[in-house]
CSV table of C-alpha atoms in Angstrom, one decimal:
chain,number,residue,atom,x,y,z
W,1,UNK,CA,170.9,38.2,69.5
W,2,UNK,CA,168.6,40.3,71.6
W,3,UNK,CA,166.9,39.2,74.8
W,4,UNK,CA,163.5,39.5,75.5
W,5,UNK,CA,162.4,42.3,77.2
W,6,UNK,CA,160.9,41.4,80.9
W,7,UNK,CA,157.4,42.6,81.5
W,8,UNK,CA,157.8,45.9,83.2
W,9,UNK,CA,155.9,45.2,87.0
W,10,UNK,CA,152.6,46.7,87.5
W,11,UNK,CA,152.2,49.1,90.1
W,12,UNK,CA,149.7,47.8,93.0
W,13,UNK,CA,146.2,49.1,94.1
W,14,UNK,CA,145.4,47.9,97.0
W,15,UNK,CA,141.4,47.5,98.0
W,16,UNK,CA,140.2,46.8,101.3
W,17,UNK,CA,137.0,44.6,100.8
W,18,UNK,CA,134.5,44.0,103.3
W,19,UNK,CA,132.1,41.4,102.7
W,20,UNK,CA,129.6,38.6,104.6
W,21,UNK,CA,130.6,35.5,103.0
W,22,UNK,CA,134.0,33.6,103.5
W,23,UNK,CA,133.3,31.1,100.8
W,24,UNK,CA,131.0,33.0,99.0
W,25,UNK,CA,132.1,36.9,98.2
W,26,UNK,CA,135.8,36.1,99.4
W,27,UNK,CA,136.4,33.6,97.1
W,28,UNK,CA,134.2,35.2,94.5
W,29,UNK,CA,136.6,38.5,94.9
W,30,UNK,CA,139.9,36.5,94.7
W,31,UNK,CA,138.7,35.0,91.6
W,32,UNK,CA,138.4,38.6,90.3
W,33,UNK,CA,141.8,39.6,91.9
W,34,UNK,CA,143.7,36.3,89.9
W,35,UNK,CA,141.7,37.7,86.6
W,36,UNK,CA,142.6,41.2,86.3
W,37,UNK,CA,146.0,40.2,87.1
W,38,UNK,CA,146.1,38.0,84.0
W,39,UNK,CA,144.8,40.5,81.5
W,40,UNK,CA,147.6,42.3,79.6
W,41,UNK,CA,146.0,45.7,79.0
W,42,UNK,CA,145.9,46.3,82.3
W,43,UNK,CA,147.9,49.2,84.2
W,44,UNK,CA,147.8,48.2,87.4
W,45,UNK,CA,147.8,45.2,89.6
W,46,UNK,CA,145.2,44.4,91.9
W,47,UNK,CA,145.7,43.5,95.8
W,48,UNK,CA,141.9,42.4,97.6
W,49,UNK,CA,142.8,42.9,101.7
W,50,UNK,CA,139.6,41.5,103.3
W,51,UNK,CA,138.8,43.1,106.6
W,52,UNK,CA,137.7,39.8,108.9
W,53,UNK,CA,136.6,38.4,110.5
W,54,UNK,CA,133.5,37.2,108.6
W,55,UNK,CA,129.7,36.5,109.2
W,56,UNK,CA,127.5,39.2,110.6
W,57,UNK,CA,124.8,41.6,109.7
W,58,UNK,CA,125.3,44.4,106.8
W,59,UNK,CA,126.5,47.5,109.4
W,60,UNK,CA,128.8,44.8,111.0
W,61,UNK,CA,130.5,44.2,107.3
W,62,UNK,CA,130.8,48.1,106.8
W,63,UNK,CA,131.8,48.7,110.6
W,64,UNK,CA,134.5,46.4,109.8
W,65,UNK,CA,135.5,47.9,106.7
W,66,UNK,CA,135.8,51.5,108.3
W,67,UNK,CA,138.2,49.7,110.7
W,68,UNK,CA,140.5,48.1,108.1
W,69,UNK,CA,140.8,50.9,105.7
W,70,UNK,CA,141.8,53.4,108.4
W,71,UNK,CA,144.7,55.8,106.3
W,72,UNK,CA,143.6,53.7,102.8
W,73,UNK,CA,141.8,55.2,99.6
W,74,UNK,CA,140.2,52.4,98.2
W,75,UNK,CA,137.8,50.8,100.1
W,76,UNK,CA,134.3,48.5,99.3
W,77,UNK,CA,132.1,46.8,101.1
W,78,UNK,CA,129.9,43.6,99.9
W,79,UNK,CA,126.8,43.2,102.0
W,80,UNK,CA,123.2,41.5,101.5
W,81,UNK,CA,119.6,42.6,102.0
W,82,UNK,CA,118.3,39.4,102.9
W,83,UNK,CA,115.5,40.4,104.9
W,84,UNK,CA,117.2,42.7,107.3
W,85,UNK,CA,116.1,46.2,106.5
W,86,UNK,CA,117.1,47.9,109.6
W,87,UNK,CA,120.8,46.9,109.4
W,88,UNK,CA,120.4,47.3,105.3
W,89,UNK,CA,119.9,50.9,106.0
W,90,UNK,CA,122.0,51.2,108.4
W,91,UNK,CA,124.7,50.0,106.4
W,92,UNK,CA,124.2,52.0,103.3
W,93,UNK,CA,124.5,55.3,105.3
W,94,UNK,CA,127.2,54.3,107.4
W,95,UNK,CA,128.9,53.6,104.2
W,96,UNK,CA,128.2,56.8,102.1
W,97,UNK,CA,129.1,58.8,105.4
W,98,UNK,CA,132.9,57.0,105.1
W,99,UNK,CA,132.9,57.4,101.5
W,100,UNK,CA,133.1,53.0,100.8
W,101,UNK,CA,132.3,52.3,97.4
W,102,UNK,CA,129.0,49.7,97.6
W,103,UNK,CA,128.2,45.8,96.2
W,104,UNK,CA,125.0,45.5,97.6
W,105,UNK,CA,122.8,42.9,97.0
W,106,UNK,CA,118.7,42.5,97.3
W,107,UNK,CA,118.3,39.8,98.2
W,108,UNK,CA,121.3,38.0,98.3
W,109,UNK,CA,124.8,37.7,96.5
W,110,UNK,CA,123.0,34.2,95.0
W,111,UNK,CA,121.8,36.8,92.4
W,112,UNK,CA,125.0,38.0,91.4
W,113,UNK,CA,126.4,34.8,91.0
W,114,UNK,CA,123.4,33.5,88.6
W,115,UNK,CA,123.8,37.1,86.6
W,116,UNK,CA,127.1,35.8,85.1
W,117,UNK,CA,125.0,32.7,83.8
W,118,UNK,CA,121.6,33.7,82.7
W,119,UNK,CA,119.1,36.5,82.6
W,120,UNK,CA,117.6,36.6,86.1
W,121,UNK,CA,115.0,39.5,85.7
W,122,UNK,CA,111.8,38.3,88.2
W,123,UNK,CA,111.6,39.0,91.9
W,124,UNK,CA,111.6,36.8,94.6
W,125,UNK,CA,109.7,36.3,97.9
W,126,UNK,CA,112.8,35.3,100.0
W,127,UNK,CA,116.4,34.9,99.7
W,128,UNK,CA,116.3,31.2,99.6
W,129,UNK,CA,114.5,31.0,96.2
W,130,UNK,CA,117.9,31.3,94.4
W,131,UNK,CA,119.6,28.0,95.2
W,132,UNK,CA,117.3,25.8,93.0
W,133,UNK,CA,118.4,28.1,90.1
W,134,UNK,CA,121.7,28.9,91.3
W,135,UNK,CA,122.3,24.8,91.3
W,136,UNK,CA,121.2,24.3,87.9
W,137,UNK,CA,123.1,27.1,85.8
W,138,UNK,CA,126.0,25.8,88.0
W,139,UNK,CA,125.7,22.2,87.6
W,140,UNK,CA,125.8,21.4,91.1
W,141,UNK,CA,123.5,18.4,92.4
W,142,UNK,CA,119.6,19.1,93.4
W,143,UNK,CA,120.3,18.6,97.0
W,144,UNK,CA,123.7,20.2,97.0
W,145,UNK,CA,124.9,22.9,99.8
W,146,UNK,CA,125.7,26.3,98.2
W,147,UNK,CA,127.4,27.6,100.7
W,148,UNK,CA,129.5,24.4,101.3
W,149,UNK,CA,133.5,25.4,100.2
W,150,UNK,CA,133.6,22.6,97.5
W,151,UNK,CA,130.3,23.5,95.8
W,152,UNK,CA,131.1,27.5,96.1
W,153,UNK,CA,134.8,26.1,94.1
W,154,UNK,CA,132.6,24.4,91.7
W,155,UNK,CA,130.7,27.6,91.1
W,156,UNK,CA,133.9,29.9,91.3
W,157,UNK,CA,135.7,28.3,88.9
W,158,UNK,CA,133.1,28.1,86.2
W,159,UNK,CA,133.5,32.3,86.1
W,160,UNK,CA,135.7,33.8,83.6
W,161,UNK,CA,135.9,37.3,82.5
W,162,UNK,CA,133.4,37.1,79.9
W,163,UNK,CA,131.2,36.4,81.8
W,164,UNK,CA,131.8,38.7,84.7
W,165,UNK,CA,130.9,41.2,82.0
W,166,UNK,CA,127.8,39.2,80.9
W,167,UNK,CA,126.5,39.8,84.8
W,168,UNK,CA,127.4,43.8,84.3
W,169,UNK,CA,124.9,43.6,81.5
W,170,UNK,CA,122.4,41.9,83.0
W,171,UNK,CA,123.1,44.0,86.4
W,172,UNK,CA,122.7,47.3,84.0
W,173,UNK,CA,119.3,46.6,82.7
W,174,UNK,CA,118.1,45.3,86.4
W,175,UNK,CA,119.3,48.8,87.2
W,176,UNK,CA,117.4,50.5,84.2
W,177,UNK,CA,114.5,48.5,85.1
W,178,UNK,CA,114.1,49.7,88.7
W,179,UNK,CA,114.0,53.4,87.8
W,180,UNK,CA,110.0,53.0,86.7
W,181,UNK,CA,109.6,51.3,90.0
W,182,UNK,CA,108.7,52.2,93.6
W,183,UNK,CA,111.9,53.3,95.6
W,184,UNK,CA,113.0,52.8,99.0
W,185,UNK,CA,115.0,56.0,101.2
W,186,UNK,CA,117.1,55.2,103.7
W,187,UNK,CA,115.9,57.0,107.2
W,188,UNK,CA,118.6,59.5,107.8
W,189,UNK,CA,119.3,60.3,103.9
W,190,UNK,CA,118.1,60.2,100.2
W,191,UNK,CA,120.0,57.0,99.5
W,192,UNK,CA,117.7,54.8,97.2
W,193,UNK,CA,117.4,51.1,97.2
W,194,UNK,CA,114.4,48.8,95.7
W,195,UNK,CA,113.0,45.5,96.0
W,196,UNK,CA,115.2,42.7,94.7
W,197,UNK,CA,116.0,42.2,91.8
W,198,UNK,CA,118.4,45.2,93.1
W,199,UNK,CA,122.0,45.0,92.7
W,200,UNK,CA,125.2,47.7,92.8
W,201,UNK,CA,127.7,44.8,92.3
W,202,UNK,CA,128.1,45.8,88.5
W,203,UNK,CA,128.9,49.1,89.8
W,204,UNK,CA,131.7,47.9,91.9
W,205,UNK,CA,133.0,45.5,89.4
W,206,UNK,CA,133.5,48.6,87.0
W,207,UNK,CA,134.5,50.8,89.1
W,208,UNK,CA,137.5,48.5,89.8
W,209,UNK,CA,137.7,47.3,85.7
W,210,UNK,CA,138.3,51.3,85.8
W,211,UNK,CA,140.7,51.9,88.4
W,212,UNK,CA,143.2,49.1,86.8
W,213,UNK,CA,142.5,50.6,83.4
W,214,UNK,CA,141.0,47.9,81.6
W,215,UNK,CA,138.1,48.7,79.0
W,216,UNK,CA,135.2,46.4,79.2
W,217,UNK,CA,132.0,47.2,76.9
């Protein structure tokens, strides 16, 4: 009788992931770590190193990220608008000067995490006006915290792949969207950026779907 043959291990890619939110974006991140890792197509296996501490404006997240991924290939950071232009700008040419792959977010990561639920299409006048929404596709209570660690579990845990690739979709057509609209340069280069809805997050999620060889339409 012949014995099973044991899965052969999948070689490691490790990313270093720089990113605002400990609840938030780390545990968003980890969530997407644990799912490629379960999907059988894949070729490799995925290792998120997050380069803490946490907290901080959007150059601190890609300062940090620069420090981290010293010697290392792979390398993202995950950084929000949310109202602070100067360090936005900052941050996205202090990233494309150090060659880190980008998951920013106008206004806030809140978008991203309704994307994966609904179509979220309309712009906002500040970063706060998610929560109501972000609450309801999520089921959380009216009054609840959304940056509380219980609720962002709640929320976490209600994400699957499928829909990961539903918020890509949505993500693309924001994206396609924003070309017949006014555009925003960054001082000290011809990096582009508009007002929210404005996401690269689907970008970093496919680039990484890539990377560990799994197809996603």
């Amino acid at each position: 009788m012949e014995r099973p043959q044991k899965e052969l291990r999948k070689p490691e890619l490790l990313y270093i992931i720089g990113c605002e939110g400990k609840n938030q974006e780390k545990k968003y991140f980890e969530k997407v770590q644990n799912l490629i890792n379960s999907i059988p197509s894949r070729t490799w296996n995925v290792l998120f190193d997050f380069a803490e501490p946490f907290g901080g404006n959007p150059r601190c997240v890609v300062e940090r990220t620069i420090n981290k991924s010293i010697g290392k290939s792979n390398k993202m950071a995950i950084f929000d608008y949310d109202g602070k232009q100067k360090e936005y700008e900052e941050a996205l040419e202090l990233a494309e000067e150090n060659k880190i792959e980008l998951g920013n977010t106008n206004y806030c990561f809140d978008l991203w995490l309704i994307l994966h639920k609904e179509d979220y299409f309309h712009p906002v006048s500040h970063q706060d006006d998610y929560a109501s929404d972000l609450r309801r596709v999520f089921g959380l209570s009216a009054d609840a915290n959304i940056k509380k660690e219980a609720n962002v579990n709640k929320i976490i845990s209600q994400i699957e792949l499928n829909d990961i690739i539903a918020a890509i979709k949505r993500a693309n057509k924001i994206e396609q969207d924003n070309l017949k609209r006014s555009q925003h340069h960054t001082p000290n280069s011809r990096i582009v950026y508009y007002d929210n809805p404005d996401t690269r997050m689907h970008i970093a999620l496919k680039t990484i779907f890539n990377k560990t060889g799994i197809k996603i339409n």
